[in-house]
PDB file of C-alpha atoms in Angstrom:
ATOM      1  CA  MET U   1       2.640  25.793-162.166  1.00  0.00           C
ATOM      2  CA  GLY U   2      -1.103  25.477-164.812  1.00  0.00           C
ATOM      3  CA  LEU U   3      -1.910  24.481-168.864  1.00  0.00           C
ATOM      4  CA  LYS U   4      -3.299  26.585-170.984  1.00  0.00           C
ATOM      5  CA  GLY U   5      -5.032  26.183-173.377  1.00  0.00           C
ATOM      6  CA  GLU U   6      -5.224  23.711-175.691  1.00  0.00           C
ATOM      7  CA  SER U   7      -2.937  21.197-173.690  1.00  0.00           C
ATOM      8  CA  LYS U   8      -5.674  21.363-170.190  1.00  0.00           C
ATOM      9  CA  MET U   9      -8.606  20.435-173.406  1.00  0.00           C
ATOM     10  CA  ILE U  10      -5.558  17.522-173.385  1.00  0.00           C
ATOM     11  CA  PHE U  11      -4.628  17.010-170.912  1.00  0.00           C
ATOM     12  CA  MET U  12      -8.186  16.815-168.610  1.00  0.00           C
ATOM     13  CA  THR U  13      -9.346  14.589-171.846  1.00  0.00           C
ATOM     14  CA  SER U  14      -6.296  12.297-170.691  1.00  0.00           C
ATOM     15  CA  ILE U  15      -6.881  12.111-167.329  1.00  0.00           C
ATOM     16  CA  ARG U  16     -10.335  10.231-167.455  1.00  0.00           C
ATOM     17  CA  THR U  17      -8.974   6.780-169.666  1.00  0.00           C
ATOM     18  CA  ARG U  18      -8.680   3.696-167.867  1.00  0.00           C
ATOM     19  CA  THR U  19      -6.581   0.331-168.292  1.00  0.00           C
ATOM     20  CA  ASP U  20      -7.362  -3.027-166.707  1.00  0.00           C
ATOM     21  CA  VAL U  21      -4.756  -3.018-164.076  1.00  0.00           C
ATOM     22  CA  SER U  22      -4.840  -7.153-164.670  1.00  0.00           C
ATOM     23  CA  SER U  23      -3.161  -6.777-168.139  1.00  0.00           C
ATOM     24  CA  TRP U  24      -1.307  -3.677-166.871  1.00  0.00           C
ATOM     25  CA  ASP U  25       2.557  -3.809-166.487  1.00  0.00           C
ATOM     26  CA  GLY U  26       2.466  -0.591-163.792  1.00  0.00           C
ATOM     27  CA  THR U  27       4.444   1.807-165.955  1.00  0.00           C
ATOM     28  CA  LEU U  28       3.592   5.189-167.744  1.00  0.00           C
ATOM     29  CA  SER U  29       5.045   6.604-170.782  1.00  0.00           C
ATOM     30  CA  ALA U  30       6.703   9.819-170.593  1.00  0.00           C
ATOM     31  CA  SER U  31       3.719  11.561-172.470  1.00  0.00           C
ATOM     32  CA  GLU U  32       1.222   9.926-168.844  1.00  0.00           C
ATOM     33  CA  PHE U  33       3.546  11.238-166.377  1.00  0.00           C
ATOM     34  CA  TYR U  34       3.740  14.423-167.042  1.00  0.00           C
ATOM     35  CA  LEU U  35      -0.203  13.737-167.192  1.00  0.00           C
ATOM     36  CA  ALA U  36       0.313  12.760-163.810  1.00  0.00           C
ATOM     37  CA  ALA U  37       2.464  14.935-162.231  1.00  0.00           C
ATOM     38  CA  CYS U  38       1.244  18.006-163.067  1.00  0.00           C
ATOM     39  CA  ALA U  39      -2.173  16.286-161.111  1.00  0.00           C
ATOM     40  CA  PHE U  40      -0.232  15.095-158.315  1.00  0.00           C
ATOM     41  CA  ALA U  41       0.787  19.073-158.120  1.00  0.00           C
ATOM     42  CA  ASP U  42      -2.583  20.636-158.271  1.00  0.00           C
ATOM     43  CA  LYS U  43      -4.087  18.316-156.198  1.00  0.00           C
ATOM     44  CA  TRP U  44      -0.652  19.068-153.107  1.00  0.00           C
ATOM     45  CA  LYS U  45      -1.591  22.790-153.709  1.00  0.00           C
ATOM     46  CA  MET U  46      -4.759  21.934-153.091  1.00  0.00           C
ATOM     47  CA  PHE U  47      -5.186  19.848-150.023  1.00  0.00           C
ATOM     48  CA  ASN U  48      -1.561  21.783-148.642  1.00  0.00           C
ATOM     49  CA  PRO U  49      -1.938  25.198-149.855  1.00  0.00           C
ATOM     50  CA  ALA U  50       0.134  26.252-146.578  1.00  0.00           C
ATOM     51  CA  TYR U  51       2.952  23.705-147.627  1.00  0.00           C
ATOM     52  CA  PRO U  52       5.630  24.424-149.691  1.00  0.00           C
ATOM     53  CA  GLN U  53       4.498  23.446-153.237  1.00  0.00           C
ATOM     54  CA  TRP U  54       6.282  21.206-156.475  1.00  0.00           C
ATOM     55  CA  SER U  55       6.550  23.336-159.159  1.00  0.00           C
ATOM     56  CA  TRP U  56       7.945  21.835-162.727  1.00  0.00           C
ATOM     57  CA  VAL U  57      11.189  22.677-163.651  1.00  0.00           C
ATOM     58  CA  SER U  58      12.581  22.590-167.183  1.00  0.00           C
ATOM     59  CA  CYS U  59      15.932  19.984-168.535  1.00  0.00           C
ATOM     60  CA  PRO U  60      18.606  21.730-170.303  1.00  0.00           C
ATOM     61  CA  LYS U  61      17.891  20.485-174.122  1.00  0.00           C
ATOM     62  CA  GLN U  62      19.788  18.196-175.699  1.00  0.00           C
ATOM     63  CA  PRO U  63      21.378  18.670-178.537  1.00  0.00           C
ATOM     64  CA  PHE U  64      19.316  16.780-182.033  1.00  0.00           C
ATOM     65  CA  VAL U  65      17.232  15.679-179.429  1.00  0.00           C
ATOM     66  CA  ALA U  66      13.184  17.144-179.610  1.00  0.00           C
ATOM     67  CA  SER U  67      11.698  19.046-176.908  1.00  0.00           C
ATOM     68  CA  HIS U  68       8.316  17.335-174.798  1.00  0.00           C
ATOM     69  CA  ASN U  69       6.855  17.415-171.808  1.00  0.00           C
ATOM     70  CA  ALA U  70       8.431  14.229-170.481  1.00  0.00           C
ATOM     71  CA  ASP U  71      11.953  17.112-170.578  1.00  0.00           C
ATOM     72  CA  LYS U  72      10.553  18.287-167.268  1.00  0.00           C
ATOM     73  CA  TYR U  73      10.717  17.323-163.463  1.00  0.00           C
ATOM     74  CA  LEU U  74       8.459  18.162-160.619  1.00  0.00           C
ATOM     75  CA  SER U  75      10.234  20.097-157.152  1.00  0.00           C
ATOM     76  CA  LEU U  76       9.835  20.382-153.769  1.00  0.00           C
ATOM     77  CA  GLU U  77      13.286  22.394-152.943  1.00  0.00           C
ATOM     78  CA  LYS U  78      15.043  25.294-149.706  1.00  0.00           C
ATOM     79  CA  ILE U  79      12.847  22.306-146.855  1.00  0.00           C
ATOM     80  CA  CYS U  80      14.211  23.319-143.488  1.00  0.00           C
ATOM     81  CA  VAL U  81      14.059  20.203-141.428  1.00  0.00           C
ATOM     82  CA  LEU U  82      14.739  21.286-137.068  1.00  0.00           C
ATOM     83  CA  ARG U  83      14.440  18.970-134.528  1.00  0.00           C
ATOM     84  CA  SER U  84      14.416  18.870-130.844  1.00  0.00           C
ATOM     85  CA  SER U  85      17.371  18.038-129.514  1.00  0.00           C
ATOM     86  CA  LYS U  86      15.046  15.291-126.960  1.00  0.00           C
ATOM     87  CA  GLU U  87      14.681  11.916-128.401  1.00  0.00           C
ATOM     88  CA  GLY U  88      11.244   9.946-128.867  1.00  0.00           C
ATOM     89  CA  HIS U  89       9.747  13.477-129.749  1.00  0.00           C
ATOM     90  CA  ASP U  90       8.787  13.814-134.021  1.00  0.00           C
ATOM     91  CA  GLU U  91       6.367  17.291-132.772  1.00  0.00           C
ATOM     92  CA  GLY U  92       9.477  18.844-132.418  1.00  0.00           C
ATOM     93  CA  SER U  93      10.087  18.534-136.385  1.00  0.00           C
ATOM     94  CA  HIS U  94       9.775  22.367-138.634  1.00  0.00           C
ATOM     95  CA  ILE U  95       9.762  22.971-141.759  1.00  0.00           C
ATOM     96  CA  GLY U  96      10.265  26.846-143.762  1.00  0.00           C
ATOM     97  CA  LYS U  97      12.208  28.320-146.791  1.00  0.00           C
ATOM     98  CA  GLU U  98      15.385  29.197-147.440  1.00  0.00           C
ATOM     99  CA  GLY U  99      16.156  32.518-145.899  1.00  0.00           C
ATOM    100  CA  THR U 100      13.838  31.090-142.710  1.00  0.00           C
ATOM    101  CA  GLU U 101      15.270  30.753-139.849  1.00  0.00           C
ATOM    102  CA  CYS U 102      13.850  27.494-138.344  1.00  0.00           C
ATOM    103  CA  SER U 103      13.100  28.070-134.502  1.00  0.00           C
ATOM    104  CA  LYS U 104      10.595  27.332-132.090  1.00  0.00           C
ATOM    105  CA  ASP U 105       8.368  29.388-133.037  1.00  0.00           C
ATOM    106  CA  GLU U 106       7.327  28.297-136.202  1.00  0.00           C
ATOM    107  CA  GLU U 107       4.595  26.525-137.151  1.00  0.00           C
ATOM    108  CA  LEU U 108       4.024  22.715-137.021  1.00  0.00           C
ATOM    109  CA  ILE U 109       3.056  21.036-139.737  1.00  0.00           C
ATOM    110  CA  ASP U 110       0.802  18.361-139.034  1.00  0.00           C
ATOM    111  CA  LYS U 111      -0.052  17.327-142.446  1.00  0.00           C
ATOM    112  CA  ALA U 112       3.296  15.706-143.612  1.00  0.00           C
ATOM    113  CA  THR U 113       6.312  14.510-141.962  1.00  0.00           C
ATOM    114  CA  LEU U 114       9.668  15.822-143.173  1.00  0.00           C
ATOM    115  CA  ILE U 115      12.314  13.876-142.669  1.00  0.00           C
ATOM    116  CA  GLN U 116      13.898  13.635-138.342  1.00  0.00           C
ATOM    117  CA  SER U 117      17.480  15.419-138.079  1.00  0.00           C
ATOM    118  CA  ASP U 118      18.961  14.464-134.557  1.00  0.00           C
ATOM    119  CA  HIS U 119      21.076  17.404-135.306  1.00  0.00           C
ATOM    120  CA  HIS U 120      20.777  20.740-133.102  1.00  0.00           C
ATOM    121  CA  GLU U 121      21.875  22.376-137.013  1.00  0.00           C
ATOM    122  CA  ALA U 122      18.916  22.796-139.022  1.00  0.00           C
ATOM    123  CA  HIS U 123      19.301  20.637-141.988  1.00  0.00           C
ATOM    124  CA  TYR U 124      18.003  21.305-146.342  1.00  0.00           C
ATOM    125  CA  TYR U 125      16.338  18.800-148.245  1.00  0.00           C
ATOM    126  CA  ASP U 126      15.751  19.048-151.868  1.00  0.00           C
ATOM    127  CA  PHE U 127      13.531  16.643-153.686  1.00  0.00           C
ATOM    128  CA  HIS U 128      12.450  16.261-157.303  1.00  0.00           C
ATOM    129  CA  ILE U 129      10.145  13.738-159.291  1.00  0.00           C
ATOM    130  CA  VAL U 130      11.900  12.232-161.943  1.00  0.00           C
ATOM    131  CA  TYR U 131      11.418  10.139-165.289  1.00  0.00           C
ATOM    132  CA  SER U 132      13.401   7.518-165.485  1.00  0.00           C
ATOM    133  CA  THR U 133      12.597   6.707-169.384  1.00  0.00           C
ATOM    134  CA  SER U 134      14.412   3.145-169.155  1.00  0.00           C
ATOM    135  CA  TYR U 135      12.677   1.897-166.149  1.00  0.00           C
ATOM    136  CA  ARG U 136       9.253   3.924-167.387  1.00  0.00           C
ATOM    137  CA  VAL U 137       9.037   5.059-164.053  1.00  0.00           C
ATOM    138  CA  PRO U 138       8.664   8.116-162.050  1.00  0.00           C
ATOM    139  CA  VAL U 139      12.428   8.339-159.018  1.00  0.00           C
ATOM    140  CA  LEU U 140      12.080  10.240-156.519  1.00  0.00           C
ATOM    141  CA  TYR U 141      15.230  11.985-156.467  1.00  0.00           C
ATOM    142  CA  LEU U 142      17.334  13.578-152.855  1.00  0.00           C
ATOM    143  CA  ARG U 143      19.783  15.678-151.776  1.00  0.00           C
ATOM    144  CA  ALA U 144      20.135  17.749-148.300  1.00  0.00           C
ATOM    145  CA  TYR U 145      23.198  20.889-146.751  1.00  0.00           C
ATOM    146  CA  TYR U 146      23.924  22.828-144.449  1.00  0.00           C
ATOM    147  CA  SER U 147      22.479  26.482-144.047  1.00  0.00           C
ATOM    148  CA  ASP U 148      25.792  27.555-145.451  1.00  0.00           C
ATOM    149  CA  GLY U 149      25.401  24.862-148.314  1.00  0.00           C
ATOM    150  CA  ARG U 150      28.085  21.637-147.348  1.00  0.00           C
ATOM    151  CA  ALA U 151      26.136  19.039-148.573  1.00  0.00           C
ATOM    152  CA  LEU U 152      25.410  15.895-145.387  1.00  0.00           C
ATOM    153  CA  SER U 153      27.348  12.891-145.761  1.00  0.00           C
ATOM    154  CA  PHE U 154      24.673   9.846-147.619  1.00  0.00           C
ATOM    155  CA  ASP U 155      25.802   7.777-144.195  1.00  0.00           C
ATOM    156  CA  GLU U 156      24.284  11.822-142.301  1.00  0.00           C
ATOM    157  CA  ILE U 157      20.996  11.802-144.921  1.00  0.00           C
ATOM    158  CA  GLU U 158      20.354   7.881-144.229  1.00  0.00           C
ATOM    159  CA  ARG U 159      20.310   9.211-139.920  1.00  0.00           C
ATOM    160  CA  ASP U 160      18.070  11.532-140.089  1.00  0.00           C
ATOM    161  CA  LEU U 161      15.324   9.372-141.960  1.00  0.00           C
ATOM    162  CA  PRO U 162      12.633   8.656-139.965  1.00  0.00           C
ATOM    163  CA  GLY U 163      12.470   5.568-138.343  1.00  0.00           C
ATOM    164  CA  CYS U 164       9.752   3.626-140.788  1.00  0.00           C
ATOM    165  CA  SER U 165      12.100   3.850-143.362  1.00  0.00           C
ATOM    166  CA  ALA U 166      14.306   1.335-142.495  1.00  0.00           C
ATOM    167  CA  ALA U 167      11.522  -1.600-143.470  1.00  0.00           C
ATOM    168  CA  LEU U 168      10.652   0.242-146.289  1.00  0.00           C
ATOM    169  CA  LEU U 169      14.828   0.121-147.179  1.00  0.00           C
ATOM    170  CA  GLU U 170      15.030  -3.555-146.799  1.00  0.00           C
ATOM    171  CA  SER U 171      12.843  -4.380-149.206  1.00  0.00           C
ATOM    172  CA  LYS U 172      13.589  -6.150-152.622  1.00  0.00           C
ATOM    173  CA  TRP U 173      11.628  -3.282-154.263  1.00  0.00           C
ATOM    174  CA  THR U 174      12.787   0.229-152.077  1.00  0.00           C
ATOM    175  CA  PHE U 175      16.342   0.912-151.469  1.00  0.00           C
ATOM    176  CA  LEU U 176      18.153   4.331-150.767  1.00  0.00           C
ATOM    177  CA  THR U 177      21.228   5.131-153.628  1.00  0.00           C
ATOM    178  CA  GLN U 178      23.809   7.250-154.479  1.00  0.00           C
ATOM    179  CA  GLU U 179      23.824   7.969-158.257  1.00  0.00           C
ATOM    180  CA  GLU U 180      24.313  11.497-160.734  1.00  0.00           C
ATOM    181  CA  HIS U 181      21.431  12.807-161.466  1.00  0.00           C
ATOM    182  CA  PRO U 182      20.180  12.408-165.128  1.00  0.00           C
ATOM    183  CA  TYR U 183      20.353  16.959-165.981  1.00  0.00           C
ATOM    184  CA  LEU U 184      22.132  18.380-162.821  1.00  0.00           C
ATOM    185  CA  GLN U 185      25.361  15.885-162.719  1.00  0.00           C
ATOM    186  CA  ARG U 186      26.014  16.548-159.734  1.00  0.00           C
ATOM    187  CA  PRO U 187      25.723  13.194-156.430  1.00  0.00           C
ATOM    188  CA  TRP U 188      22.733  13.012-155.329  1.00  0.00           C
ATOM    189  CA  CYS U 189      20.271  10.171-153.914  1.00  0.00           C
ATOM    190  CA  LYS U 190      17.504   9.042-155.381  1.00  0.00           C
ATOM    191  CA  LEU U 191      14.914   5.404-155.012  1.00  0.00           C
ATOM    192  CA  HIS U 192      15.720   3.115-157.085  1.00  0.00           C
ATOM    193  CA  PRO U 193      13.224   2.666-158.973  1.00  0.00           C
ATOM    194  CA  CYS U 194      14.312  -1.492-160.617  1.00  0.00           C
ATOM    195  CA  GLY U 195      11.122  -2.474-158.260  1.00  0.00           C
ATOM    196  CA  THR U 196       8.327  -0.060-158.730  1.00  0.00           C
ATOM    197  CA  SER U 197       7.017  -0.760-161.744  1.00  0.00           C
ATOM    198  CA  GLU U 198       5.654  -4.623-159.705  1.00  0.00           C
ATOM    199  CA  TRP U 199       4.693  -3.108-156.787  1.00  0.00           C
ATOM    200  CA  ILE U 200       3.023   0.220-157.889  1.00  0.00           C
ATOM    201  CA  LYS U 201       0.886  -2.950-160.397  1.00  0.00           C
ATOM    202  CA  LEU U 202       0.017  -4.627-156.587  1.00  0.00           C
ATOM    203  CA  LEU U 203      -0.576  -1.345-155.254  1.00  0.00           C
ATOM    204  CA  TYR U 204      -3.939  -1.213-157.359  1.00  0.00           C
ATOM    205  CA  LEU U 205      -4.714  -4.561-157.561  1.00  0.00           C
ATOM    206  CA  GLY U 206      -4.552  -5.170-154.163  1.00  0.00           C
ATOM    207  CA  ASP U 207      -7.157  -1.706-153.380  1.00  0.00           C
ATOM    208  CA  VAL U 208     -11.046  -3.279-154.413  1.00  0.00           C
ATOM    209  CA  ASP U 209     -11.685   0.517-155.294  1.00  0.00           C
ATOM    210  CA  LEU U 210      -8.213   1.590-157.506  1.00  0.00           C
ATOM    211  CA  ALA U 211      -8.572  -2.577-159.205  1.00  0.00           C
ATOM    212  CA  LYS U 212     -12.426  -2.134-160.274  1.00  0.00           C
ATOM    213  CA  ARG U 213     -11.668   1.494-161.310  1.00  0.00           C
ATOM    214  CA  GLY U 214      -8.741   0.313-164.141  1.00  0.00           C
ATOM    215  CA  VAL U 215      -5.915   2.291-163.941  1.00  0.00           C
ATOM    216  CA  ALA U 216      -6.239   5.918-163.386  1.00  0.00           C
ATOM    217  CA  ILE U 217      -3.782   7.778-164.429  1.00  0.00           C
ATOM    218  CA  ASP U 218      -4.793  10.560-162.681  1.00  0.00           C
ATOM    219  CA  ILE U 219      -3.630   9.102-159.625  1.00  0.00           C
ATOM    220  CA  TYR U 220      -0.685   7.495-160.771  1.00  0.00           C
ATOM    221  CA  LEU U 221       1.636   9.916-158.346  1.00  0.00           C
ATOM    222  CA  LEU U 222      -0.226   9.855-155.678  1.00  0.00           C
ATOM    223  CA  SER U 223      -0.834   6.121-154.946  1.00  0.00           C
ATOM    224  CA  TRP U 224       3.271   6.116-155.942  1.00  0.00           C
ATOM    225  CA  PHE U 225       3.876   9.232-153.842  1.00  0.00           C
ATOM    226  CA  SER U 226       1.661   7.615-150.354  1.00  0.00           C
ATOM    227  CA  VAL U 227       4.716   4.683-150.685  1.00  0.00           C
ATOM    228  CA  VAL U 228       7.856   7.197-151.558  1.00  0.00           C
ATOM    229  CA  GLY U 229       7.306   9.414-149.081  1.00  0.00           C
ATOM    230  CA  GLN U 230       7.338   7.662-145.873  1.00  0.00           C
ATOM    231  CA  VAL U 231      11.042   6.674-147.012  1.00  0.00           C
ATOM    232  CA  VAL U 232      12.388  10.786-146.775  1.00  0.00           C
ATOM    233  CA  GLY U 233       8.849  11.436-143.853  1.00  0.00           C
ATOM    234  CA  LEU U 234       6.771  13.154-146.719  1.00  0.00           C
ATOM    235  CA  ARG U 235       3.570  12.171-146.461  1.00  0.00           C
ATOM    236  CA  VAL U 236       0.899  13.210-148.404  1.00  0.00           C
ATOM    237  CA  PRO U 237      -2.458  15.015-147.225  1.00  0.00           C
ATOM    238  CA  PHE U 238      -5.020  12.352-145.693  1.00  0.00           C
ATOM    239  CA  GLU U 239      -7.317  14.654-147.827  1.00  0.00           C
ATOM    240  CA  MET U 240      -5.614  13.720-150.219  1.00  0.00           C
ATOM    241  CA  LEU U 241      -5.942  10.206-150.189  1.00  0.00           C
ATOM    242  CA  ASN U 242      -9.880  10.104-149.002  1.00  0.00           C
ATOM    243  CA  GLU U 243     -10.656  12.429-151.352  1.00  0.00           C
ATOM    244  CA  HIS U 244      -9.778   8.856-153.877  1.00  0.00           C
ATOM    245  CA  GLY U 245     -10.568   6.158-151.598  1.00  0.00           C
ATOM    246  CA  TYR U 246      -8.121   5.314-149.692  1.00  0.00           C
ATOM    247  CA  CYS U 247      -9.163   5.887-146.463  1.00  0.00           C
ATOM    248  CA  SER U 248     -12.458   4.589-144.870  1.00  0.00           C
TER     249      SER U 248
END
């Protein structure tokens, strides 16, 4: 993924925009989402080059509707997850791409911990970050399936989630639902965005460094994903957080 020519110049100018956090409602415009998503995907690739990368997917064009950059979403797909049958061994998780076997010889991923599976058979996960025009925030969609393409049930997905998800999903701001994907018209799970703008603003206000800098569009998705990713076991690499002062 990359931006070229005039688009890149607009991008580099726009990400420097700052807004006072106290007067901000925690949302993004469609164009700001695109800029924030580009910055997030670029930083993910920079700090985690060995890990599967986020890519842009163009949404099907709607008739009589003008297309724009918000008609795209970020995709991280065909993530293979397999955990050792021994209980309590989180380090037994392996990931790979479709078409590869998850074996004991695969390299363990330390920088990003994915969903843990208690099953012997590998599960595959697709993740999409989609802009919600109604809530004006990013939304994380996910689907899970076996190697033969059979979909996992909602209950099976819930059992795959890491232990820390229980507390996060019981909060009033973050909960998992099963709904139709807005562009693919198929059942997917999503983390409901109803409280996203509220908690993302609280996140900025609660961090002295972030509050001083104001709303930096280029780190919005990083801030958002540092929380949302934990629910599904996708952790932001430490170096990405450290670069922006999240870690001391």
